[in-house]
Structure formats: structure tokens, C-alpha cells
């Protein structure tokens, strides 16, 4: 059985991965109910004035070393100095963090595949083989609704423990896989973006839908979830090679009927993939054109990877207002290439940051920031700690059109907060001690930190980790 083929040659086979041993996570969840008593977090606080990708970094972003965040009824009621907030809210329940902590917005991971949780860190393949040999067999297992629910819960527990409060996830072709993630996020009070993945060709038996079922199932999920609580729907054609023109057109029509939905897909990740797209769509001007001509390019479009872009593609992305998502651990792990952050940001294109679990090799947005830094170094444009944090929070939120709700510590936004411990291991602690300023101190955690650096996570004002 051939799943994906390039130029007629078979790449991959119908092998199932051995069943995964169940990873048992003890979720350190506290009460889900919103607190009636306001909650006041005191400690160094990360604040944004402007986009630090476009403005001088330390003007745009600053750390108030004696700051505070007041949370009430699931939202941020006030951000300011510790003294002022304490005086104005004497009844608030206070949580005090030390000088080696940072109160930051919860991380926003703008492109993930939760169904790939159990096959993260699979060895030695490039994109098409990796999909055939690891990804599709695992995604097939989510035909079992109980397994989908188990993986959705496991994924959200793992990512919350890494300080990630919102993800935009692909699901599998099975509609219940989207229900499972929306349900699991609602139970945890999390804001979530997700969509059923659509593919009606070049997919194995059991992992293909049709033009009609992709349209109908996606529409039913939109009706069920979009705008309900903290959920929003992303129409999700996997990528051009796994959809027929007819399916892309049907999803384009669905998007124009539901314009407040996002549309997420993959674009120009590997050169072999681009050549394959050219052979499948000989009429297309380039890879982006396969989406554009089927109604799948627009301001609420979110394109993952976008590494090997043609000048026309960059022009059209900039004109349309669509967002790109940088997936640096994935781009190195699968061997895809070096995203041109500086060049694309200079075109005023909105860029988010993402793990791309499980093509990416980590659930951690700290590890993802480290990889983004390293790729910047390889391109001669290293990113500042403030830019990395902005990308992992406000930048990703903006790419998902959620920056009026999450991604910053600002009044009236939803109270999703991750508190970093900047001396979480002996190696990081000694670097913290030796830092000349707060940015150096933070940078050590961005480069070397993991889930041990996540001191607390607050979701809609409730402590969850
Ligand atoms: N392109 C199409 N599907 C996928 C996927 O699941 N992961 C990555 N990294 N690229 C893709
Ligand atoms: Zn992806």
C-alpha cells in the first residue's frame, strides 16, 4: 500500500508502529472554577508596548522587576506595580514570586499535530517518508475515539506542564478526533484552535475522506465548536498533495461561508515536496497558487513552515495578510531548511512560532525559542530574548487573530499566565547568578530550560500546574 508518492515512486509502506506504552501523567490540576476572590501575582512581569520585531527591542518589551498582575473572573483586571496593586486590592489572594522568576503570558503554540504525540522524536526520515512511516500509521490509530480522547488529554497535560496555554492543532481525518481535543481543552478551561484534517488522496486506506465528507464533517464541527466558550475552528486541508482540486475548492467555499474561521495548512516545507506539488498541479504558478486558486488564501490563513518561498509567494502572502508559522525544531529535525524570519518580518508578514509536534522534537516553547535563535544565528540574524518571548506569546496569538484575547499581560485579556523559574537547574542557576542584566538572565532559561522552568501555569485565572 502506497500512501504518498513522489514522481510515481513509492515512498513508504503500510507498517504500523508498535503499540506505544501508555505514558501516565499525574495532572497537577487544581479547581476549574473561576475564583470569586481576585488573585494577585507579584514578581518580575514581562510587558509589551510594541512589536519588538519592528521596533527597538528593549523599548518594545520591558520587564517590571517589581510588577504584578491582578486576575479576576478569568481575565486580567489590572497590570501594574506590586505596591499599587497591593494597595488597591487588599482583599486579593496574593502569590509572590521571587526575583529569579518571570510572570509571562502563557505560551501560544501556533502549529501542532496533537495526534502525533506518541510518535514524537522518530528517527531518520525526511518529510514524505516520515509521514508514511510514522505519522499516518499513528494517525490511523485515532479512528478509535477512546484512543483519540486519551491522546488529546495526554497532549494537553504535557503542553500545560511546559507552560503552553493555547495551541492551534491539526487533528486527524476523524471528526471525533477534533471533538476529543475541543472537549479536553474545555475541561481544562483552555483557549484552543483546532480542525479536522482533510485529505482525499495520497493517504492510506482508513485515513482518507472525500470531497463531500470533508466539507460536511468540517461544517458540522464548525457548527458544534466555533465560538463556543474558548474554542475556535480552523478549516484544515493537510497540504496540497493530499487533497484533490475539488476538495481544496470545497474547503475554500466552506471558508467563504464561515469567514471568521481560520484556515491552516502547510506550505513549502521541503524541496522534494515542492517538486511533487508542481507535478500534481502543473497549472499552478507555485505552491501557494494551489491554495490561492481554490479560495484558500486570505487574512485568516495560517501557513506552517513556508521555508522555500518564491518572490511571488512572498508578495501574495504580504498582500493577503495571511500569517506564517515558524517551526524551528521541526525544520531542523526533519531536515527542511532555515526559515527567513528577518526577510519575512521586514515585509510586514505576521509570523507565529510553533513546535509542530510531532515533526518538531519537543513539546516545549522554550526549546522552540532556542531553535529559533539557532536558526537566526545560521542566517546571520540572531533574535533577542525579548523577540523570542514575544514570538512565543503575542506573535503567535497575532498569527491566529487572537491577540485581542491572549498573548500579552494586558488589562481585559484572558488570564493565561505562565510563571518561569529562571534558575530551575544548577546549570541555569549559575548562569542566572552571573548575568549582567535581566535579558541575559532570561536568555539562559530560553536556551537551556525545559518543563522544570515552569513554576506555575494559570489558565483563565485558575492555577492549573
Ligand atoms: N506536511 C503535511 N503534513 C505534515 C505533518 O503532519 N507534519 C509536517 N511537519 N509537515 C506536514
Ligand atoms: Zn505541521
Coordinates of C-alpha atoms and ligand atoms in Angstrom, one line a residue:
X1 CA 0.0 0.0 0.0
X2 CA 1.5 3.3 -1.1
X3 CA 0.4 6.3 1.0
X4 CA 2.3 9.2 -0.6
X5 CA 4.3 9.0 -3.8
X6 CA 6.7 11.4 -5.4
X7 CA 7.1 11.3 -9.2
X8 CA 5.3 7.9 -9.2
X9 CA 7.9 6.2 -6.9
X10 CA 6.6 4.7 -3.7
X11 CA 7.8 6.3 -0.5
X12 CA 6.9 4.3 2.5
X13 CA 4.8 1.3 3.3
X14 CA 1.9 0.2 5.3
X15 CA 3.7 -0.5 8.5
X16 CA 2.2 0.0 11.9
X17 CA 4.3 1.3 14.7
X18 CA 4.5 -1.0 17.8
X19 CA 1.8 0.0 20.2
X20 CA 3.1 2.7 22.5
X21 CA 3.3 2.1 26.2
X22 CA 1.0 4.4 27.9
X23 CA 2.6 7.4 29.5
X24 CA 1.0 8.1 32.7
X25 CA 1.0 11.7 33.7
X26 CA -0.2 12.9 37.1
X27 CA -2.0 16.1 36.2
X28 CA -1.5 18.6 38.9
X29 CA -4.8 20.2 38.3
X30 CA -6.4 22.5 40.8
X31 CA -10.0 23.8 40.8
X32 CA -11.5 24.6 37.4
X33 CA -14.0 27.1 38.8
X34 CA -13.1 30.8 38.4
X35 CA -12.2 32.3 41.7
X36 CA -14.5 34.9 43.2
X37 CA -11.7 36.4 45.2
X38 CA -9.3 38.3 42.8
X39 CA -5.8 36.7 42.5
X40 CA -2.8 38.9 42.6
X41 CA 0.5 37.6 41.2
X42 CA 3.5 39.6 42.4
X43 CA 7.0 39.4 40.8
X44 CA 9.0 40.4 37.8
X45 CA 6.5 40.9 35.0
X46 CA 7.0 40.8 31.2
X47 CA 5.3 43.7 29.4
X48 CA 4.8 44.6 25.7
X49 CA 4.4 48.1 24.3
X50 CA 5.1 47.3 20.7
X51 CA 6.1 44.5 18.3
X52 CA 9.8 44.0 19.0
X53 CA 10.3 42.5 15.6
X54 CA 9.6 46.0 14.2
X55 CA 10.5 48.4 17.0
X56 CA 13.7 48.8 19.1
X57 CA 13.6 45.7 21.3
X58 CA 14.0 47.0 24.8
X59 CA 11.6 49.9 24.1
X60 CA 9.0 47.5 22.8
X61 CA 9.4 44.9 25.6
X62 CA 10.3 45.5 29.2
X63 CA 10.4 43.7 32.5
X64 CA 8.9 45.4 35.5
X65 CA 11.0 43.8 38.3
X66 CA 8.5 44.9 40.9
X67 CA 5.4 44.2 38.9
X68 CA 2.1 42.5 39.4
X69 CA -0.9 41.0 37.6
X70 CA -4.4 41.1 39.1
X71 CA -6.8 38.3 37.8
X72 CA -10.5 38.2 38.4
X73 CA -13.3 36.2 36.8
X74 CA -10.9 34.6 34.3
X75 CA -9.5 37.9 32.9
X76 CA -6.6 40.2 33.7
X77 CA -8.2 43.0 35.7
X78 CA -5.0 45.1 36.1
X79 CA -1.3 45.1 35.4
X80 CA 1.0 47.4 37.3
X81 CA 3.4 47.8 40.1
X82 CA 3.3 45.5 43.0
X83 CA 2.8 48.3 45.5
X84 CA 0.0 50.0 43.7
X85 CA -1.9 46.7 43.1
X86 CA -1.5 45.6 46.7
X87 CA -2.8 48.9 48.0
X88 CA -5.7 49.0 45.6
X89 CA -6.7 45.3 46.2
X90 CA -6.1 44.5 49.8
X91 CA -8.5 41.5 49.7
X92 CA -6.8 39.8 46.7
X93 CA -5.2 36.4 47.2
X94 CA -1.5 37.1 46.7
X95 CA 1.0 34.7 45.2
X96 CA 4.5 36.1 45.5
X97 CA 7.3 35.1 43.1
X98 CA 11.0 35.7 43.8
X99 CA 13.4 37.9 41.8
X100 CA 14.5 34.8 39.9
X101 CA 11.0 34.3 38.4
X102 CA 9.2 35.9 35.5
X103 CA 5.5 36.3 35.2
X104 CA 4.8 36.0 31.5
X105 CA 1.9 35.4 29.1
X106 CA 1.0 31.7 28.6
X107 CA 2.8 30.3 25.6
X108 CA 0.8 30.1 22.3
X109 CA 1.9 27.3 20.0
X110 CA 0.6 28.2 16.6
X111 CA 1.0 24.9 14.7
X112 CA 0.9 21.4 16.2
X113 CA -0.4 18.0 15.4
X114 CA -1.7 16.6 18.8
X115 CA -2.3 13.1 17.2
X116 CA 1.4 12.8 16.7
X117 CA 2.2 13.0 20.4
X118 CA 3.1 9.3 20.7
X119 CA 5.5 9.3 17.7
X120 CA 7.4 12.5 18.6
X121 CA 11.2 12.0 18.1
X122 CA 11.0 9.3 15.5
X123 CA 14.3 8.7 13.8
X124 CA 15.9 9.3 10.5
X125 CA 13.3 10.3 7.9
X126 CA 12.6 13.3 5.8
X127 CA 9.1 14.7 5.3
X128 CA 7.3 12.3 3.0
X129 CA 8.9 9.1 4.4
X130 CA 8.3 10.4 7.9
X131 CA 4.6 10.9 7.1
X132 CA 4.3 7.5 5.6
X133 CA 6.3 5.5 8.1
X134 CA 5.5 7.2 11.4
X135 CA 2.7 9.7 11.1
X136 CA 0.0 8.0 9.1
X137 CA 0.1 4.7 11.0
X138 CA -0.2 6.6 14.3
X139 CA -3.0 8.9 13.0
X140 CA -4.9 5.8 11.8
X141 CA -5.0 4.6 15.5
X142 CA -7.1 7.7 16.3
X143 CA -10.0 6.0 14.5
X144 CA -10.7 4.7 18.0
X145 CA -12.5 7.5 19.8
X146 CA -11.2 6.3 23.2
X147 CA -7.6 6.4 21.9
X148 CA -8.2 9.9 20.5
X149 CA -9.5 11.1 23.8
X150 CA -6.5 9.6 25.7
X151 CA -4.0 11.2 23.4
X152 CA -5.8 14.6 23.5
X153 CA -5.7 14.6 27.3
X154 CA -2.1 13.4 27.4
X155 CA -1.1 16.1 24.9
X156 CA -2.8 19.0 26.8
X157 CA -1.3 17.7 30.1
X158 CA 2.2 17.6 28.6
X159 CA 1.9 21.0 27.0
X160 CA 0.4 22.7 30.0
X161 CA 3.3 21.4 32.1
X162 CA 5.6 23.1 29.5
X163 CA 3.7 26.5 30.0
X164 CA 1.7 26.3 26.8
X165 CA -1.9 27.5 27.4
X166 CA -3.2 27.7 23.8
X167 CA -2.4 25.6 20.7
X168 CA -3.6 25.6 17.1
X169 CA -3.8 21.9 16.3
X170 CA -4.4 19.7 13.3
X171 CA -6.5 16.7 14.3
X172 CA -6.9 13.5 12.1
X173 CA -9.4 13.0 9.4
X174 CA -11.8 11.6 12.0
X175 CA -14.3 14.2 13.2
X176 CA -14.2 12.7 16.7
X177 CA -10.5 13.5 16.9
X178 CA -11.4 17.2 16.8
X179 CA -14.3 16.7 19.3
X180 CA -11.7 15.0 21.6
X181 CA -9.4 17.9 21.6
X182 CA -12.1 20.5 21.9
X183 CA -13.6 18.6 24.8
X184 CA -10.3 18.1 26.6
X185 CA -9.5 21.8 26.2
X186 CA -12.9 22.9 27.5
X187 CA -12.4 20.6 30.6
X188 CA -9.2 22.5 31.3
X189 CA -10.6 25.9 30.6
X190 CA -8.2 26.4 27.7
X191 CA -8.5 28.6 24.6
X192 CA -8.0 26.2 21.7
X193 CA -7.9 26.3 17.9
X194 CA -8.3 23.0 16.0
X195 CA -9.7 21.5 12.9
X196 CA -10.3 18.1 11.4
X197 CA -7.5 17.3 8.9
X198 CA -8.8 16.8 5.3
X199 CA -7.2 14.6 2.8
X200 CA -8.8 12.7 -0.1
X201 CA -5.8 11.4 -2.0
X202 CA -2.3 10.1 -1.3
X203 CA -3.4 8.8 2.1
X204 CA -3.7 5.2 3.3
X205 CA -7.0 3.4 3.5
X206 CA -8.7 4.4 6.6
X207 CA -7.1 7.8 6.6
X208 CA -8.8 9.4 3.6
X209 CA -12.0 11.3 3.5
X210 CA -13.9 12.6 0.4
X211 CA -14.7 16.0 -1.0
X212 CA -18.2 15.7 0.4
X213 CA -17.4 14.2 3.8
X214 CA -14.5 16.7 4.4
X215 CA -17.0 19.5 3.7
X216 CA -19.8 18.1 5.7
X217 CA -17.7 17.0 8.7
X218 CA -15.8 20.2 8.9
X219 CA -19.1 22.2 8.7
X220 CA -20.7 20.1 11.4
X221 CA -17.6 20.7 13.6
X222 CA -17.8 24.5 12.9
X223 CA -21.4 24.5 14.0
X224 CA -20.6 22.5 17.1
X225 CA -17.4 24.3 18.3
X226 CA -16.6 27.5 16.6
X227 CA -17.0 30.4 19.0
X228 CA -18.2 28.1 21.8
X229 CA -16.5 29.0 25.0
X230 CA -12.8 29.4 24.3
X231 CA -12.8 27.3 21.1
X232 CA -12.4 28.3 17.5
X233 CA -12.3 26.3 14.4
X234 CA -9.6 26.2 11.7
X235 CA -10.5 24.6 8.4
X236 CA -7.6 22.2 7.8
X237 CA -6.6 20.8 4.4
X238 CA -3.4 18.9 5.4
X239 CA -1.4 20.1 2.3
X240 CA -1.9 20.2 -1.4
X241 CA -0.5 16.7 -2.1
X242 CA -3.2 15.1 0.0
X243 CA -6.2 17.0 -1.4
X244 CA -7.7 16.9 -4.9
X245 CA -8.5 20.3 -6.5
X246 CA -12.2 19.5 -5.8
X247 CA -11.5 19.1 -2.1
X248 CA -9.5 22.3 -2.0
X249 CA -12.3 24.2 -3.7
X250 CA -14.9 22.7 -1.4
X251 CA -12.9 23.8 1.6
X252 CA -12.4 27.3 0.0
X253 CA -16.2 27.5 -0.3
X254 CA -16.7 26.4 3.3
X255 CA -14.2 29.1 4.4
X256 CA -16.0 31.8 2.5
X257 CA -19.3 30.7 4.1
X258 CA -17.6 30.8 7.6
X259 CA -15.1 33.7 7.2
X260 CA -14.4 34.0 11.0
X261 CA -12.8 30.6 10.9
X262 CA -9.1 30.3 10.4
X263 CA -7.7 28.2 7.6
X264 CA -4.5 26.3 8.5
X265 CA -2.3 24.3 6.1
X266 CA 1.4 23.5 5.2
X267 CA 3.4 25.4 2.6
X268 CA 6.8 24.9 1.0
X269 CA 8.4 22.8 3.8
X270 CA 10.8 20.7 1.8
X271 CA 12.2 20.9 -1.8
X272 CA 11.0 17.3 -2.7
X273 CA 7.6 18.2 -1.5
X274 CA 7.5 21.4 -3.7
X275 CA 8.6 19.4 -6.7
X276 CA 5.8 16.9 -6.0
X277 CA 3.3 19.7 -5.7
X278 CA 4.5 21.0 -9.1
X279 CA 4.0 17.6 -10.7
X280 CA 0.5 17.2 -9.1
X281 CA -0.6 20.8 -10.1
X282 CA 1.2 21.6 -13.4
X283 CA -1.1 24.5 -14.0
X284 CA -0.1 26.3 -10.7
X285 CA 2.3 29.2 -10.7
X286 CA 3.9 27.9 -7.5
X287 CA 2.9 26.0 -4.3
X288 CA 0.9 28.9 -2.8
X289 CA -1.1 29.1 -6.0
X290 CA -2.5 25.7 -5.4
X291 CA -4.3 27.2 -2.4
X292 CA -4.9 30.6 -3.9
X293 CA -6.8 29.4 -6.9
X294 CA -9.1 27.3 -4.7
X295 CA -10.1 30.1 -2.4
X296 CA -7.6 29.2 0.4
X297 CA -5.6 32.4 0.6
X298 CA -6.8 35.2 2.9
X299 CA -6.0 37.2 6.0
X300 CA -7.1 34.4 8.3
X301 CA -4.9 31.9 6.5
X302 CA -2.1 30.4 8.6
X303 CA 0.6 28.6 6.7
X304 CA 3.1 26.4 8.5
X305 CA 6.8 26.2 7.6
X306 CA 7.0 28.4 4.4
X307 CA 10.7 28.0 4.1
X308 CA 11.4 27.8 0.3
X309 CA 9.2 30.6 -0.9
X310 CA 9.3 32.2 -4.4
X311 CA 9.2 36.0 -4.6
X312 CA 5.6 35.9 -6.0
X313 CA 4.5 33.8 -3.0
X314 CA 6.0 36.3 -0.5
X315 CA 4.3 39.2 -2.3
X316 CA 0.9 37.4 -2.2
X317 CA 1.3 36.4 1.4
X318 CA 2.1 40.0 2.3
X319 CA -0.8 41.4 0.2
X320 CA -3.3 39.0 1.6
X321 CA -2.4 39.5 5.2
X322 CA -2.0 35.7 5.8
X323 CA 0.3 34.5 8.6
X324 CA 3.3 32.2 8.5
X325 CA 4.3 29.9 11.3
X326 CA 8.0 29.2 12.0
X327 CA 8.5 25.6 13.3
X328 CA 12.3 25.6 14.0
X329 CA 12.7 22.3 15.9
X330 CA 10.7 20.6 13.1
X331 CA 12.6 22.3 10.3
X332 CA 15.9 21.0 11.7
X333 CA 14.7 17.6 12.9
X334 CA 13.1 16.7 9.6
X335 CA 15.8 18.5 7.7
X336 CA 13.6 21.1 6.0
X337 CA 15.6 24.3 6.0
X338 CA 16.1 27.7 7.5
X339 CA 13.1 30.0 7.8
X340 CA 13.8 33.6 6.7
X341 CA 12.4 35.3 9.8
X342 CA 14.2 38.7 9.2
X343 CA 13.2 38.8 5.5
X344 CA 9.6 37.9 6.0
X345 CA 9.1 40.2 9.0
X346 CA 10.6 43.0 7.0
X347 CA 7.7 42.5 4.6
X348 CA 5.3 43.1 7.5
X349 CA 4.1 39.5 7.4
X350 CA 2.7 38.2 10.6
X351 CA 4.8 35.3 11.9
X352 CA 4.0 32.9 14.7
X353 CA 6.2 30.3 16.5
X354 CA 5.4 26.7 16.9
X355 CA 6.7 23.3 18.0
X356 CA 5.0 21.4 15.1
X357 CA 4.6 18.4 17.4
X358 CA 5.5 15.6 16.4
X359 CA 7.6 16.7 13.4
X360 CA 9.1 19.0 15.9
X361 CA 11.2 17.3 18.5
X362 CA 9.9 18.9 21.7
X363 CA 6.6 20.0 23.4
X364 CA 8.5 23.0 24.9
X365 CA 8.2 26.5 23.6
X366 CA 11.4 27.2 25.5
X367 CA 13.2 24.6 23.4
X368 CA 11.4 26.1 20.3
X369 CA 12.7 29.6 21.1
X370 CA 16.3 28.1 21.4
X371 CA 15.9 26.5 18.0
X372 CA 14.6 29.8 16.5
X373 CA 17.6 31.6 18.0
X374 CA 20.0 29.0 16.5
X375 CA 18.4 29.3 13.0
X376 CA 18.6 33.0 13.3
X377 CA 22.3 32.6 14.0
X378 CA 22.8 30.4 11.0
X379 CA 21.1 33.1 8.9
X380 CA 23.1 35.9 10.5
X381 CA 20.1 37.4 12.2
X382 CA 20.1 36.3 15.9
X383 CA 16.9 37.0 17.8
X384 CA 16.9 38.9 21.2
X385 CA 15.4 37.2 24.2
X386 CA 12.6 39.8 24.1
X387 CA 11.8 38.9 20.5
X388 CA 11.8 35.2 21.2
X389 CA 9.3 35.7 24.1
X390 CA 7.1 37.9 22.0
X391 CA 7.0 35.4 19.2
X392 CA 6.1 32.6 21.6
X393 CA 3.2 34.6 23.0
X394 CA 1.9 37.8 21.4
X395 CA 3.3 37.0 18.0
X396 CA 1.7 33.5 17.8
X397 CA -1.5 35.0 19.2
X398 CA -1.5 37.6 16.4
X399 CA -0.9 35.0 13.7
X400 CA -4.0 33.2 15.0
X401 CA -6.0 36.5 15.2
X402 CA -6.3 36.0 18.9
X403 CA -4.1 38.9 20.1
X404 CA -7.2 40.7 21.4
X405 CA -7.8 37.8 23.8
X406 CA -4.4 36.1 24.7
X407 CA -0.7 36.5 24.3
X408 CA 0.0 39.6 26.5
X409 CA -0.3 40.6 30.1
X410 CA -2.8 43.5 29.5
X411 CA -6.0 44.6 31.0
X412 CA -9.1 42.8 29.8
X413 CA -7.2 40.0 28.1
X414 CA -7.9 36.4 29.3
X415 CA -5.8 35.5 32.3
X416 CA -3.5 32.9 30.8
X417 CA -0.2 33.2 32.6
X418 CA 3.0 31.1 32.8
X419 CA 5.5 31.8 35.5
X420 CA 9.1 30.9 34.7
X421 CA 11.6 29.9 37.2
X422 CA 14.9 31.5 35.9
X423 CA 17.1 29.3 38.0
X424 CA 15.4 25.9 37.5
X425 CA 18.5 23.8 37.3
X426 CA 22.0 24.1 38.7
X427 CA 23.4 24.9 35.3
X428 CA 20.8 27.6 34.6
X429 CA 21.0 29.0 38.2
X430 CA 24.8 29.6 38.0
X431 CA 24.3 31.4 34.6
X432 CA 21.5 33.4 36.2
X433 CA 23.8 34.5 39.0
X434 CA 26.4 35.6 36.5
X435 CA 24.0 37.6 34.3
X436 CA 24.7 41.3 33.7
X437 CA 21.0 42.1 33.2
X438 CA 17.6 40.6 33.2
X439 CA 17.7 39.8 29.5
X440 CA 20.9 37.7 29.9
X441 CA 19.3 36.1 32.9
X442 CA 16.1 35.2 30.9
X443 CA 18.1 34.1 27.8
X444 CA 19.8 31.3 29.8
X445 CA 16.4 29.8 30.5
X446 CA 15.2 30.2 26.9
X447 CA 18.3 28.3 25.7
X448 CA 18.6 25.7 28.4
X449 CA 15.2 25.5 30.1
X450 CA 12.5 22.7 30.0
X451 CA 9.4 21.9 31.9
X452 CA 11.4 22.3 35.2
X453 CA 11.5 26.0 34.4
X454 CA 7.7 26.3 34.5
X455 CA 6.9 27.3 38.1
X456 CA 3.1 27.8 37.7
X457 CA 0.6 28.0 34.9
X458 CA -2.7 30.0 35.3
X459 CA -5.5 29.3 32.8
X460 CA -8.3 31.8 32.7
X461 CA -7.1 32.8 36.2
X462 CA -7.1 29.3 37.7
X463 CA -3.9 27.7 38.7
X464 CA -3.5 24.5 36.6
X465 CA 0.1 23.4 37.0
Ligands
LIG1 N1 3.1 18.3 5.8 C1 1.9 17.6 5.7 N2 1.6 17.0 6.9 C2 2.6 17.3 7.7 C3 2.8 17.0 9.1 O1 2.0 16.3 9.7 N3 3.9 17.5 9.7 C4 4.8 18.3 9.0 N4 5.8 18.7 9.6 N5 4.6 18.6 7.7 C5 3.5 18.1 7.1
LIG2 ZN1 2.5 20.5 10.6

